[in-house]
Short mmCIF file of C-alpha atoms in Angstrom, two decimals:
data_model
loop_
_atom_site.label_atom_id
_atom_site.label_comp_id
_atom_site.label_asym_id
_atom_site.label_seq_id
_atom_site.Cartn_x
_atom_site.Cartn_y
_atom_site.Cartn_z
CA UNK A 112 -23.36 -19.42 20.63
CA UNK A 113 -22.29 -18.69 24.28
CA UNK A 114 -22.34 -15.32 25.73
CA UNK A 115 -18.95 -15.25 26.06
CA UNK A 116 -18.37 -15.97 22.72
CA UNK A 117 -20.88 -13.50 21.56
CA UNK A 118 -19.33 -10.64 23.69
CA UNK A 119 -15.97 -11.02 21.78
CA UNK A 120 -17.89 -10.98 18.35
CA UNK A 121 -19.89 -8.00 18.92
CA UNK A 122 -17.11 -5.98 20.72
CA UNK A 123 -14.72 -6.63 17.15
CA UNK A 124 -18.03 -5.62 15.26
CA UNK A 125 -18.73 -2.42 17.36
CA UNK A 126 -14.95 -1.33 16.89
CA UNK A 127 -14.83 -1.74 13.50
CA UNK A 128 -17.74 0.21 12.59
CA UNK A 129 -17.54 3.57 14.93
CA UNK A 130 -20.54 6.09 14.66
CA UNK A 131 -22.37 3.56 12.40
CA UNK A 132 -26.02 2.58 13.77
CA UNK A 133 -26.50 -1.02 14.24
CA UNK A 134 -29.95 -2.35 15.01
CA UNK A 135 -30.56 -4.93 17.65
CA UNK A 136 -32.36 -7.46 15.49
CA UNK A 137 -28.95 -7.14 13.28
CA UNK A 138 -27.11 -8.93 16.45
CA UNK A 139 -29.77 -10.64 17.61
CA UNK A 140 -29.85 -12.42 13.88
CA UNK A 141 -26.10 -12.48 13.40
CA UNK A 142 -25.23 -14.36 16.90
CA UNK A 143 -28.73 -15.97 16.98
CA UNK A 144 -29.78 -14.98 20.06
CA UNK A 145 -32.79 -13.31 22.08
CA UNK A 146 -33.07 -9.51 22.31
CA UNK A 147 -33.08 -9.18 25.92
CA UNK A 148 -29.60 -11.27 26.03
CA UNK A 149 -28.27 -8.76 23.14
CA UNK A 150 -29.59 -5.88 25.25
CA UNK A 151 -27.51 -7.49 28.28
CA UNK A 152 -24.58 -7.77 26.09
CA UNK A 153 -24.48 -4.61 25.03
CA UNK A 154 -24.53 -3.02 28.87
CA UNK A 155 -21.95 -4.97 29.28
CA UNK A 156 -19.64 -3.90 26.12
CA UNK A 157 -20.80 -0.36 27.15
CA UNK A 158 -19.86 -0.28 30.51
CA UNK A 159 -15.99 -1.84 29.35
CA UNK A 160 -15.92 0.47 26.86
CA UNK A 161 -16.31 3.56 29.61
CA UNK A 162 -13.97 1.96 31.77
CA UNK A 163 -11.11 1.27 29.24
CA UNK A 164 -11.60 4.98 28.26
CA UNK A 165 -12.27 4.39 24.54
CA UNK A 166 -15.74 5.39 24.37
CA UNK A 167 -19.37 4.39 24.83
CA UNK A 168 -22.52 2.85 23.20
CA UNK A 169 -25.02 5.45 22.20
CA UNK A 170 -28.68 3.84 22.43
CA UNK A 171 -31.32 5.11 19.79
CA UNK A 172 -34.53 4.17 20.28
CA UNK A 173 -37.78 3.58 18.21
CA UNK A 174 -38.32 1.37 15.20
CA UNK A 175 -35.53 2.49 13.40
CA UNK A 176 -33.08 2.68 16.48
CA UNK A 177 -29.98 0.79 17.42
CA UNK A 178 -26.74 1.32 19.20
CA UNK A 179 -23.84 3.50 17.73
CA UNK A 180 -20.12 2.96 18.95
CA UNK A 181 -18.78 6.60 19.69
CA UNK A 182 -15.52 6.57 20.41
CA UNK A 183 -14.16 9.13 22.87
CA UNK A 184 -10.51 9.20 24.83
CA UNK A 185 -10.97 9.57 28.34
CA UNK A 186 -9.81 12.69 29.69
CA UNK A 187 -6.89 10.97 31.87
CA UNK A 188 -5.66 9.13 28.44
CA UNK A 189 -5.75 12.23 26.76
CA UNK A 190 -3.85 14.07 29.33
CA UNK A 191 -1.08 11.36 29.35
CA UNK A 192 -0.74 11.11 25.39
CA UNK A 193 -0.74 14.73 25.21
CA UNK A 194 1.82 15.15 27.60
CA UNK A 195 4.02 12.57 26.14
CA UNK A 196 4.12 14.25 22.61
CA UNK A 197 5.22 17.50 24.29
CA UNK A 198 7.90 15.65 25.87
CA UNK A 199 9.15 13.87 22.90
CA UNK A 200 8.98 17.13 20.80
CA UNK A 201 11.10 18.85 23.27
CA UNK A 202 14.04 17.01 22.12
CA UNK A 203 16.88 19.07 20.91
CA UNK A 204 17.63 16.40 18.12
CA UNK A 205 14.31 17.60 16.30
CA UNK A 206 15.53 21.05 15.61
CA UNK A 207 15.76 21.94 11.82
CA UNK A 208 17.54 25.20 10.25
CA UNK A 209 15.11 28.18 10.25
CA UNK A 210 13.72 26.83 13.63
CA UNK A 211 11.36 24.01 12.22
CA UNK A 212 11.03 20.85 13.88
CA UNK A 213 11.46 17.54 12.73
CA UNK A 214 7.99 15.48 13.58
CA UNK A 215 8.20 12.93 10.73
CA UNK A 216 9.40 9.77 12.95
CA UNK A 217 6.26 10.18 15.19
CA UNK A 218 3.84 10.62 12.17
CA UNK A 219 5.11 7.88 10.87
CA UNK A 220 4.21 5.79 14.06
CA UNK A 221 0.64 3.97 13.26
CA UNK A 222 -0.17 3.88 16.79
CA UNK A 223 0.40 7.60 17.58
CA UNK A 224 -1.44 8.35 14.29
CA UNK A 225 -4.22 6.37 15.64
CA UNK A 226 -4.19 8.38 19.07
CA UNK A 227 -4.10 11.67 17.69
CA UNK A 228 -7.10 10.61 15.48
CA UNK A 229 -8.97 9.51 18.30
CA UNK A 230 -8.24 12.72 20.18
CA UNK A 231 -9.42 14.94 17.09
CA UNK A 232 -12.65 12.67 16.75
CA UNK A 233 -13.18 13.00 20.57
CA UNK A 234 -13.06 16.98 20.14
CA UNK A 235 -15.10 17.18 17.23
CA UNK A 236 -17.73 14.38 17.82
CA UNK A 237 -20.35 16.83 18.19
CA UNK A 238 -20.06 18.72 15.34
CA UNK A 239 -21.84 17.41 12.15
CA UNK A 240 -18.95 16.25 10.09
CA UNK A 241 -19.49 14.51 6.60
CA UNK A 242 -15.72 14.84 5.13
CA UNK A 243 -12.28 14.90 6.48
CA UNK A 244 -10.14 17.25 4.40
CA UNK A 245 -6.50 18.08 4.43
CA UNK A 246 -3.61 19.04 1.84
CA UNK A 247 -0.93 16.88 0.75
CA UNK A 248 1.38 15.66 2.52
CA UNK A 249 1.80 15.25 6.08
CA UNK A 250 -1.71 15.82 6.99
CA UNK A 251 -2.75 12.67 5.19
CA UNK A 252 -2.08 10.24 7.81
CA UNK A 253 -3.84 12.09 10.50
CA UNK A 254 -7.01 12.82 8.46
CA UNK A 255 -7.59 9.25 7.85
CA UNK A 256 -6.83 8.45 11.69
CA UNK A 257 -9.63 11.05 12.20
CA UNK A 258 -11.84 9.82 9.30
CA UNK A 259 -11.80 6.59 10.73
CA UNK A 260 -13.31 7.04 14.03
CA UNK A 261 -15.76 9.45 12.64
CA UNK A 262 -16.76 6.95 9.86
CA UNK A 263 -16.72 9.52 6.94
CA UNK A 264 -14.47 10.00 3.82
CA UNK A 265 -11.48 11.94 3.29
CA UNK A 266 -10.51 14.26 0.41
CA UNK A 267 -7.21 15.43 -0.14
CA UNK A 268 -6.38 18.95 -1.87
CA UNK A 269 -2.69 18.98 -3.68
CA UNK A 270 -0.38 21.69 -5.00
CA UNK A 271 -0.54 20.15 -8.17
CA UNK A 272 -3.19 18.82 -10.37
CA UNK A 273 -2.51 15.45 -11.49
CA UNK A 274 -4.33 13.39 -14.50
CA UNK A 275 -5.45 10.44 -12.11
CA UNK A 276 -7.54 13.29 -10.65
CA UNK A 277 -9.79 14.21 -13.34
CA UNK A 278 -11.02 18.06 -13.29
CA UNK A 279 -9.88 19.82 -10.70
CA UNK A 280 -10.81 23.40 -9.06
CA UNK A 281 -7.75 25.38 -8.15
CA UNK A 282 -7.22 28.70 -6.03
CA UNK A 283 -4.30 30.64 -5.26
CA UNK A 284 -3.54 31.88 -1.81
CA UNK A 285 -0.89 33.84 0.38
CA UNK A 286 1.53 31.18 2.09
CA UNK A 287 1.35 33.06 5.87
CA UNK A 288 4.71 32.46 6.81
CA UNK A 289 6.57 32.79 3.45
CA UNK A 290 4.63 35.35 1.83
CA UNK A 291 4.56 33.19 -1.29
CA UNK A 292 1.98 32.86 -3.66
CA UNK A 293 0.65 29.17 -3.95
CA UNK A 294 -1.85 26.85 -5.66
CA UNK A 295 -4.12 24.59 -4.06
CA UNK A 296 -6.23 22.38 -6.29
CA UNK A 297 -9.31 19.95 -5.26
CA UNK A 298 -11.02 17.26 -7.63
CA UNK A 299 -14.07 18.54 -8.58
CA UNK A 300 -16.11 15.21 -7.74
CA UNK A 301 -14.73 15.04 -4.22
CA UNK A 302 -17.02 17.25 -2.49
CA UNK A 303 -21.08 17.66 -2.42
CA UNK A 304 -22.49 21.27 -2.35
CA UNK A 305 -23.30 22.11 1.37
CA UNK A 306 -20.85 19.35 2.95
CA UNK A 307 -19.68 20.02 6.56
CA UNK A 308 -16.05 19.63 6.33
CA UNK A 309 -13.50 18.71 9.32
CA UNK A 310 -9.92 20.54 8.16
CA UNK A 311 -7.10 18.69 9.57
CA UNK A 312 -3.14 19.54 9.32
CA UNK A 313 0.13 18.75 10.93
CA UNK A 314 1.31 21.86 11.19
CA UNK A 315 0.02 25.48 11.46
CA UNK A 316 2.13 28.69 11.71
CA UNK A 317 0.29 31.92 10.36
CA UNK A 318 -2.64 29.62 9.11
CA UNK A 319 -1.91 30.51 5.14
CA UNK A 320 -2.48 26.69 4.16
CA UNK A 321 -5.76 26.06 6.24
CA UNK A 322 -7.03 29.44 5.16
CA UNK A 323 -6.16 28.14 1.74
CA UNK A 324 -8.46 25.37 2.21
CA UNK A 325 -11.04 27.58 3.59
CA UNK A 326 -11.01 29.41 0.59
CA UNK A 327 -11.26 26.22 -1.73
CA UNK A 328 -14.17 25.06 0.37
CA UNK A 329 -16.09 28.42 -0.15
CA UNK A 330 -15.92 27.40 -4.28
CA UNK A 331 -17.49 24.19 -3.55
CA UNK A 332 -20.23 25.91 -1.16
CA UNK A 333 -19.16 23.77 1.51
CA UNK A 334 -19.09 24.70 5.20
CA UNK A 335 -16.03 24.66 7.61
CA UNK A 336 -17.44 22.13 10.56
CA UNK A 337 -14.24 22.63 12.30
CA UNK A 338 -10.43 22.82 12.08
CA UNK A 339 -7.95 20.80 13.93
CA UNK A 340 -4.02 21.07 13.91
CA UNK A 341 -1.30 18.70 15.42
CA UNK A 342 0.84 21.55 16.12
CA UNK A 343 0.67 25.27 16.05
CA UNK A 344 3.97 27.53 16.08
CA UNK A 345 4.16 31.13 17.48
CA UNK A 346 4.72 33.35 14.47
CA UNK A 347 6.13 36.67 15.46
CA UNK A 348 6.30 38.59 12.08
CA UNK A 349 2.64 38.61 11.43
CA UNK A 350 -1.05 37.88 12.64
CA UNK A 351 -2.42 34.69 12.14
CA UNK A 352 -5.32 34.22 9.81
CA UNK A 353 -7.16 31.33 11.42
CA UNK A 354 -8.42 31.72 14.93
CA UNK A 355 -11.11 28.95 15.20
CA UNK A 356 -9.13 25.88 15.49
CA UNK A 357 -7.91 23.08 18.21
CA UNK A 358 -4.46 22.18 18.54
CA UNK A 359 -2.77 19.19 20.11
CA UNK A 360 0.16 20.75 20.89
CA UNK A 361 1.77 24.20 21.04
CA UNK A 362 5.54 25.00 19.99
CA UNK A 363 5.99 27.80 22.30
CA UNK A 364 9.97 28.31 21.71
CA UNK A 365 12.42 27.43 19.41
CA UNK A 366 15.56 28.69 20.07
CA UNK A 367 17.99 27.28 17.45
CA UNK A 368 21.39 28.80 19.49
CA UNK A 369 20.56 27.29 23.05
CA UNK A 370 18.98 24.27 21.26
CA UNK A 371 16.15 24.69 23.79
CA UNK A 372 12.39 24.06 22.30
CA UNK A 373 9.37 24.67 24.50
CA UNK A 374 6.05 22.37 23.89
CA UNK A 375 2.87 23.17 25.40
CA UNK A 376 -0.42 21.15 25.11
CA UNK A 377 -2.43 22.85 22.86
CA UNK A 378 -6.20 24.06 23.60
CA UNK A 379 -7.71 20.41 22.35
CA UNK A 380 -7.17 19.68 25.71
CA UNK A 381 -9.11 22.13 27.44
CA UNK A 382 -12.22 20.91 24.66
CA UNK A 383 -12.11 17.52 25.79
CA UNK A 384 -11.97 18.25 29.35
CA UNK A 385 -14.38 20.86 29.61
CA UNK B 230 -13.75 -8.42 37.28
CA UNK B 231 -16.10 -11.03 35.97
CA UNK B 232 -15.21 -13.10 32.67
CA UNK B 233 -17.56 -11.27 30.36
CA UNK B 234 -16.23 -7.94 31.31
CA UNK B 235 -12.68 -9.11 31.01
CA UNK B 236 -13.55 -10.69 27.28
CA UNK B 237 -14.54 -7.35 26.18
CA UNK B 238 -11.70 -5.52 27.65
CA UNK B 239 -8.96 -8.07 26.46
CA UNK B 240 -10.50 -8.03 22.87
CA UNK B 241 -10.05 -4.36 22.69
CA UNK B 242 -6.68 -4.40 23.92
CA UNK B 243 -5.64 -7.41 21.32
CA UNK B 244 -7.20 -5.56 18.58
CA UNK B 245 -5.64 -2.33 19.13
CA UNK B 246 -2.22 -4.25 19.43
CA UNK B 247 -1.77 -6.43 16.61
CA UNK B 248 1.54 -8.07 16.18
CA UNK B 249 2.50 -6.93 19.77
CA UNK B 250 3.39 -10.09 22.09
CA UNK B 251 1.45 -9.76 25.46
CA UNK B 252 2.47 -11.71 28.35
CA UNK B 253 -0.13 -13.79 30.35
CA UNK B 254 1.23 -12.02 33.42
CA UNK B 255 -0.07 -8.61 32.06
CA UNK B 256 -3.36 -9.79 31.40
CA UNK B 257 -3.66 -11.85 34.64
CA UNK B 258 -2.26 -8.35 36.33
CA UNK B 259 -4.39 -5.82 34.88
CA UNK B 260 -7.83 -7.61 35.09
CA UNK B 261 -6.57 -9.24 38.63
CA UNK B 262 -7.57 -12.77 37.24
CA UNK B 263 -5.76 -16.60 37.69
CA UNK B 264 -3.51 -17.56 34.63
CA UNK B 265 -5.97 -20.38 33.95
CA UNK B 266 -8.82 -18.14 33.47
CA UNK B 267 -6.66 -15.73 31.16
CA UNK B 268 -6.10 -18.69 29.58
CA UNK B 269 -9.47 -20.00 28.90
CA UNK B 270 -10.45 -16.53 27.83
CA UNK B 271 -7.52 -16.20 25.52
CA UNK B 272 -8.64 -19.69 24.18
CA UNK B 273 -12.22 -18.26 23.33
CA UNK B 274 -10.93 -14.97 21.76
CA UNK B 275 -8.97 -16.98 19.36
CA UNK B 276 -11.95 -19.21 18.36
CA UNK B 277 -14.25 -16.31 17.44
CA UNK B 278 -11.05 -14.22 16.02
CA UNK B 279 -10.84 -17.20 13.45
CA UNK B 280 -15.02 -17.67 13.01
CA UNK B 281 -15.26 -13.67 12.31
CA UNK B 282 -12.38 -14.31 9.91
CA UNK B 283 -10.05 -11.50 11.46
CA UNK B 284 -7.00 -13.53 12.59
CA UNK B 285 -5.79 -15.81 15.31
CA UNK B 286 -3.89 -15.74 18.33
CA UNK B 287 -0.17 -16.97 18.49
CA UNK B 288 1.01 -18.68 21.58
CA UNK B 289 4.45 -18.11 22.17
CA UNK B 290 5.59 -20.37 24.73
CA UNK B 291 8.38 -19.85 27.37
CA UNK B 292 9.50 -17.61 29.65
CA UNK B 293 9.49 -14.76 27.45
CA UNK B 294 6.08 -15.77 26.07
CA UNK B 295 2.66 -14.75 25.63
CA UNK B 296 0.21 -14.32 22.84
CA UNK B 297 0.40 -12.01 19.74
CA UNK B 298 -3.05 -11.07 17.48
CA UNK B 299 -2.19 -11.89 13.88
CA UNK B 300 -4.55 -10.40 11.93
CA UNK B 301 -5.50 -12.31 8.80
CA UNK B 302 -8.21 -12.17 6.59
CA UNK B 303 -10.03 -15.13 5.59
CA UNK B 304 -10.36 -16.42 2.24
CA UNK B 305 -13.90 -16.04 1.91
CA UNK B 306 -14.02 -12.36 2.90
CA UNK B 307 -11.03 -11.76 0.80
CA UNK B 308 -12.41 -12.96 -2.11
CA UNK B 309 -15.79 -11.14 -1.65
CA UNK B 310 -13.93 -7.66 -1.17
CA UNK B 311 -11.55 -8.37 -4.31
CA UNK B 312 -14.57 -9.06 -6.47
CA UNK B 313 -16.51 -5.98 -5.20
CA UNK B 314 -13.62 -3.72 -5.83
CA UNK B 315 -13.27 -5.39 -9.41
CA UNK B 316 -16.75 -4.46 -9.95
CA UNK B 317 -16.91 -0.66 -8.32
CA UNK B 318 -13.71 -0.13 -10.79
CA UNK B 319 -15.67 -1.34 -14.09
CA UNK B 320 -17.72 1.60 -13.72
CA UNK B 321 -17.27 3.81 -17.14
CA UNK B 322 -17.90 6.79 -15.00
CA UNK B 323 -14.08 6.34 -14.08
CA UNK B 324 -12.69 6.84 -17.34
CA UNK B 325 -10.17 9.69 -17.35
CA UNK B 326 -8.38 11.20 -20.43
CA UNK B 327 -5.37 8.78 -21.46
CA UNK B 328 -7.03 5.32 -20.17
CA UNK B 329 -6.51 6.36 -16.57
CA UNK B 330 -9.16 5.51 -14.09
CA UNK B 331 -10.40 7.88 -10.99
CA UNK B 332 -10.08 5.64 -7.75
CA UNK B 333 -9.60 8.68 -5.36
CA UNK B 334 -13.03 8.30 -4.09
CA UNK B 335 -12.35 4.69 -3.48
CA UNK B 336 -8.98 5.73 -1.56
CA UNK B 337 -11.19 8.13 0.16
CA UNK B 338 -12.81 5.77 2.17
CA UNK B 339 -11.61 4.56 5.60
CA UNK B 340 -13.47 1.35 5.59
CA UNK B 341 -12.07 0.19 1.98
CA UNK B 342 -8.57 1.47 2.57
CA UNK B 343 -8.61 -0.27 6.05
CA UNK B 344 -9.63 -3.79 4.14
CA UNK B 345 -7.17 -3.26 1.96
CA UNK B 346 -4.66 -2.76 4.28
CA UNK B 347 -5.95 -5.98 5.89
CA UNK B 348 -5.59 -8.04 2.67
CA UNK B 349 -1.85 -6.68 2.35
CA UNK B 350 -0.81 -7.63 5.68
CA UNK B 351 -2.30 -10.90 5.52
CA UNK B 352 -0.36 -11.60 2.43
CA UNK B 353 3.03 -10.27 3.65
CA UNK B 354 2.54 -11.70 7.80
CA UNK B 355 4.77 -14.33 7.23
CA UNK B 356 7.76 -12.07 6.04
CA UNK B 357 9.91 -10.07 8.32
CA UNK B 358 8.75 -6.32 7.45
CA UNK B 359 10.56 -3.41 9.68
CA UNK B 360 9.11 -0.52 8.15
CA UNK B 361 6.47 -0.25 5.34
CA UNK B 362 7.44 2.56 2.65
CA UNK B 363 5.66 4.57 -0.07
CA UNK B 364 5.83 7.48 -1.89
CA UNK B 365 3.51 10.52 -1.95
CA UNK B 366 0.82 10.89 -2.10
CA UNK B 367 -1.89 8.59 -3.09
CA UNK B 368 -0.14 5.34 -1.92
CA UNK B 369 0.14 6.99 1.81
CA UNK B 370 -3.32 5.86 3.27
CA UNK B 371 -2.75 2.63 2.33
CA UNK B 372 0.79 2.16 3.39
CA UNK B 373 -0.32 3.34 7.08
CA UNK B 374 -3.24 0.45 6.54
CA UNK B 375 -0.94 -2.03 6.30
CA UNK B 376 1.58 -0.78 8.79
CA UNK B 377 -1.21 -0.72 11.40
CA UNK B 378 -1.98 -4.51 10.91
CA UNK B 379 1.95 -5.18 10.86
CA UNK B 380 2.57 -2.61 13.69
CA UNK B 381 5.53 -0.97 12.01
CA UNK B 382 6.30 2.34 11.29
CA UNK B 383 5.82 4.10 7.73
CA UNK B 384 8.29 6.14 5.89
CA UNK B 385 7.41 8.12 2.89
CA UNK B 386 9.51 9.22 0.05
CA UNK B 387 8.71 12.31 -1.72
CA UNK B 388 8.95 14.15 -5.22
CA UNK B 389 10.78 17.26 -3.88
CA UNK B 390 12.71 18.07 -0.48
CA UNK B 391 11.03 20.06 2.25
CA UNK B 392 12.84 21.93 5.36
CA UNK B 393 10.41 19.86 7.57
CA UNK B 394 12.23 16.87 6.64
CA UNK B 395 15.82 17.50 7.46
CA UNK B 396 18.88 15.93 5.39
CA UNK B 397 17.80 13.94 2.49
CA UNK B 398 19.09 11.32 0.04
CA UNK B 399 17.93 11.70 -3.29
CA UNK B 400 18.02 9.55 -6.50
CA UNK B 401 16.96 10.02 -10.24
CA UNK B 402 14.68 7.47 -12.01
CA UNK B 403 12.96 6.86 -15.36
CA UNK B 404 9.27 6.71 -14.98
CA UNK B 405 8.14 3.68 -16.96
CA UNK B 406 5.31 5.16 -18.81
CA UNK B 407 6.23 8.41 -19.55
CA UNK B 408 9.94 7.76 -19.95
CA UNK B 409 10.65 11.02 -18.00
CA UNK B 410 13.38 11.64 -15.43
CA UNK B 411 12.06 12.10 -12.12
CA UNK B 412 13.78 12.69 -8.53
CA UNK B 413 12.56 11.07 -5.41
CA UNK B 414 13.89 11.80 -1.69
CA UNK B 415 13.75 9.97 1.65
CA UNK B 416 15.10 11.64 4.47
CA UNK B 417 18.38 10.31 5.94
CA UNK B 418 16.92 9.44 9.63
CA UNK B 419 13.94 7.60 8.26
CA UNK B 420 15.62 4.41 7.89
CA UNK B 421 17.96 2.17 9.51
CA UNK B 422 20.64 0.23 7.64
CA UNK B 423 19.66 -3.34 6.84
CA UNK B 424 16.07 -2.49 7.58
CA UNK B 425 13.59 -4.95 5.70
CA UNK B 426 11.19 -2.72 4.10
CA UNK B 427 7.62 -3.38 2.44
CA UNK B 428 6.87 -1.10 -0.60
CA UNK B 429 3.20 -0.33 -1.05
CA UNK B 430 1.83 1.88 -3.82
CA UNK B 431 -1.88 2.57 -5.55
CA UNK B 432 -0.89 2.09 -8.70
CA UNK B 433 1.75 0.60 -11.30
CA UNK B 434 2.28 0.34 -14.83
CA UNK B 435 5.36 -0.08 -16.17
CA UNK B 436 6.73 -0.01 -12.66
CA UNK B 437 9.26 2.78 -12.69
CA UNK B 438 8.24 4.25 -9.67
CA UNK B 439 8.44 1.28 -7.56
CA UNK B 440 11.61 0.63 -9.25
CA UNK B 441 12.62 4.21 -7.83
CA UNK B 442 11.85 3.15 -4.53
CA UNK B 443 14.05 0.26 -4.62
CA UNK B 444 16.84 2.03 -6.19
CA UNK B 445 16.34 4.48 -3.06
CA UNK B 446 16.50 1.83 -0.73
CA UNK B 447 20.01 0.51 -2.24
CA UNK B 448 21.43 3.82 -1.08
CA UNK B 449 19.98 3.10 2.61
CA UNK B 450 21.49 -0.66 2.42
CA UNK B 451 18.00 -1.76 2.93
CA UNK B 452 16.38 -4.60 1.80
CA UNK B 453 12.85 -5.27 0.23
CA UNK B 454 10.84 -7.52 2.03
CA UNK B 455 8.04 -7.30 -0.18
CA UNK B 456 5.94 -5.23 -2.92
CA UNK B 457 2.23 -4.50 -2.97
CA UNK B 458 0.06 -2.50 -5.30
CA UNK B 459 -3.53 -1.91 -5.27
CA UNK B 460 -3.82 -1.67 -8.93
CA UNK B 461 -1.85 -3.04 -11.78
CA UNK B 462 -2.35 -1.81 -15.53
CA UNK B 463 -0.88 -3.57 -18.60
CA UNK B 464 1.35 -1.23 -20.25
CA UNK B 465 1.63 -2.25 -24.09
CA UNK B 466 4.47 -0.19 -24.87
CA UNK B 467 7.21 -1.61 -22.60
CA UNK B 468 8.54 -4.49 -20.44
CA UNK B 469 7.24 -4.23 -16.75
CA UNK B 470 10.87 -3.75 -14.80
CA UNK B 471 9.25 -5.10 -11.63
CA UNK B 472 8.00 -8.70 -11.26
CA UNK B 473 8.10 -9.68 -7.72
CA UNK B 474 4.85 -7.81 -6.55
CA UNK B 475 1.48 -8.60 -5.05
CA UNK B 476 -1.38 -6.75 -6.59
CA UNK B 477 -5.01 -6.67 -5.52
CA UNK B 478 -6.42 -5.99 -9.15
CA UNK B 479 -5.68 -5.70 -12.27
CA UNK B 480 -6.74 -3.55 -14.67
CA UNK B 481 -7.16 -5.37 -17.89
CA UNK B 482 -8.56 -3.22 -20.64
CA UNK B 483 -9.54 0.23 -20.68
CA UNK B 484 -11.32 1.18 -23.99
CA UNK B 485 -11.69 4.87 -24.15
CA UNK B 486 -13.86 4.58 -27.41
CA UNK B 487 -16.25 1.89 -26.12
CA UNK B 488 -16.00 3.18 -22.63
CA UNK B 489 -15.31 -0.33 -21.20
CA UNK B 490 -12.89 -1.58 -18.57
CA UNK B 491 -12.20 -4.77 -17.50
CA UNK B 492 -11.17 -5.11 -13.81
CA UNK B 493 -9.69 -8.80 -12.66
CA UNK B 494 -8.74 -10.19 -9.28
CA UNK B 495 -4.44 -9.58 -8.98
CA UNK B 496 -2.31 -12.17 -7.76
CA UNK B 497 -2.50 -11.50 -4.25
CA UNK B 498 -5.51 -13.68 -3.83
CA UNK B 499 -3.82 -16.84 -5.14
CA UNK B 500 -1.10 -16.02 -2.42
CA UNK B 501 -3.70 -15.74 0.47
CA UNK B 502 -5.82 -18.88 -1.02
CA UNK B 503 -2.87 -20.95 -1.49
#
């Protein structure tokens, strides 16, 4: 196989297997090329991935070594994306009764969801994450997008048990905004003890739901590796019960009467650019 | 930029923008290369995409022309994947009370979900699809995986309206298996009139839920472009209300007592290999 052909095949393979250690002999055998040629190829791919702002190749040396594609959004791309998201969210057409914002259209765009996943994965790439967790319904696509780039499975907590889930563990928690007691369940066989769990959700006000997931993880003796929310909103009535989170955007001010919305970048950008 | 570098960048760009028409001048400008060189590059990429079994580049000629990456899983890969899925589903550990099968672990694997999306997208690539629709909860990751490869948005019907959805249209339908009357709602601004909708779900028994989605689409004056389900199960009690669907696997026989499960490839494979 010619170098030009090999580069296309290897680029596809690496993009399709993020965070996975691939040995040089694997490439060497698959594409019938000398290790030295493969090394050169990987050098070119690494350089171009960085130039395109999609991440880099990490080299792991030693007998069990190889390369790993680490997805990482570039600072300039992240800033551009978050800025664009803020502008789209400030559209007064999004205003719903009670000061809520309509976001389902954005969350329905696979490209946007993929980019959100890329940014969260970039921010949490140094943490040890075994699994991504969310609660039904709107966090699900985001959780998968993040898990895709981190190459880990997803578990989904629900508000109600279903027969197709098998045995579940259930907790009660207080919704921060409405002060209502709610239930959250997670399938028993979905988490192993001691797992490091990245919590992802679409929206956070007081943080009651996120806190519920945290309590659920305690029941499984699992650890919180990180918390990421797409949008956080100010909550006047009550103190936030969750503090150690990263948000993509902050909904600062939603004025029902003047139909004005102010949306600012969240603290995730600081994390990525620091 | 050297050809080798350009090939890495262009491969990444095309994989990240499936079903999107990219003009030759776009590439020519972005990578500062002559159109003839770009044409040669695209020839190499097309050949390798086919060799790797991930699809091909479609050339659209004329002034508004360019190339489009059409994801299409190869026959051999599709057969291998479906066969592997059948074997995994036949594990007696999956048996749940009532003859249900536990599948949440499979649906939690981003790689598996991506492959399922690739297969459905391959099967429906010739249909005109404007949007993918599913109903919460388990169909959601599958719907996004398919939509990703088709480059169209996702809309999600729910069992209960939520304030963050805005105005909704609601219908009642009869669940085929349990004969219970259930409700399904869809946000009013999520679908435009005349949209061609691909319905995706994880599981179908009698087809009541799929039929509910079909009825919901009638309310929006939208068309059903196709129906895809991951697993179909035999239902003895009643005739199926949905017939024109593609399934990835067929759960033929679930014997609670002898703890035996028989899972066979569904009709999607025939569609892909015909």
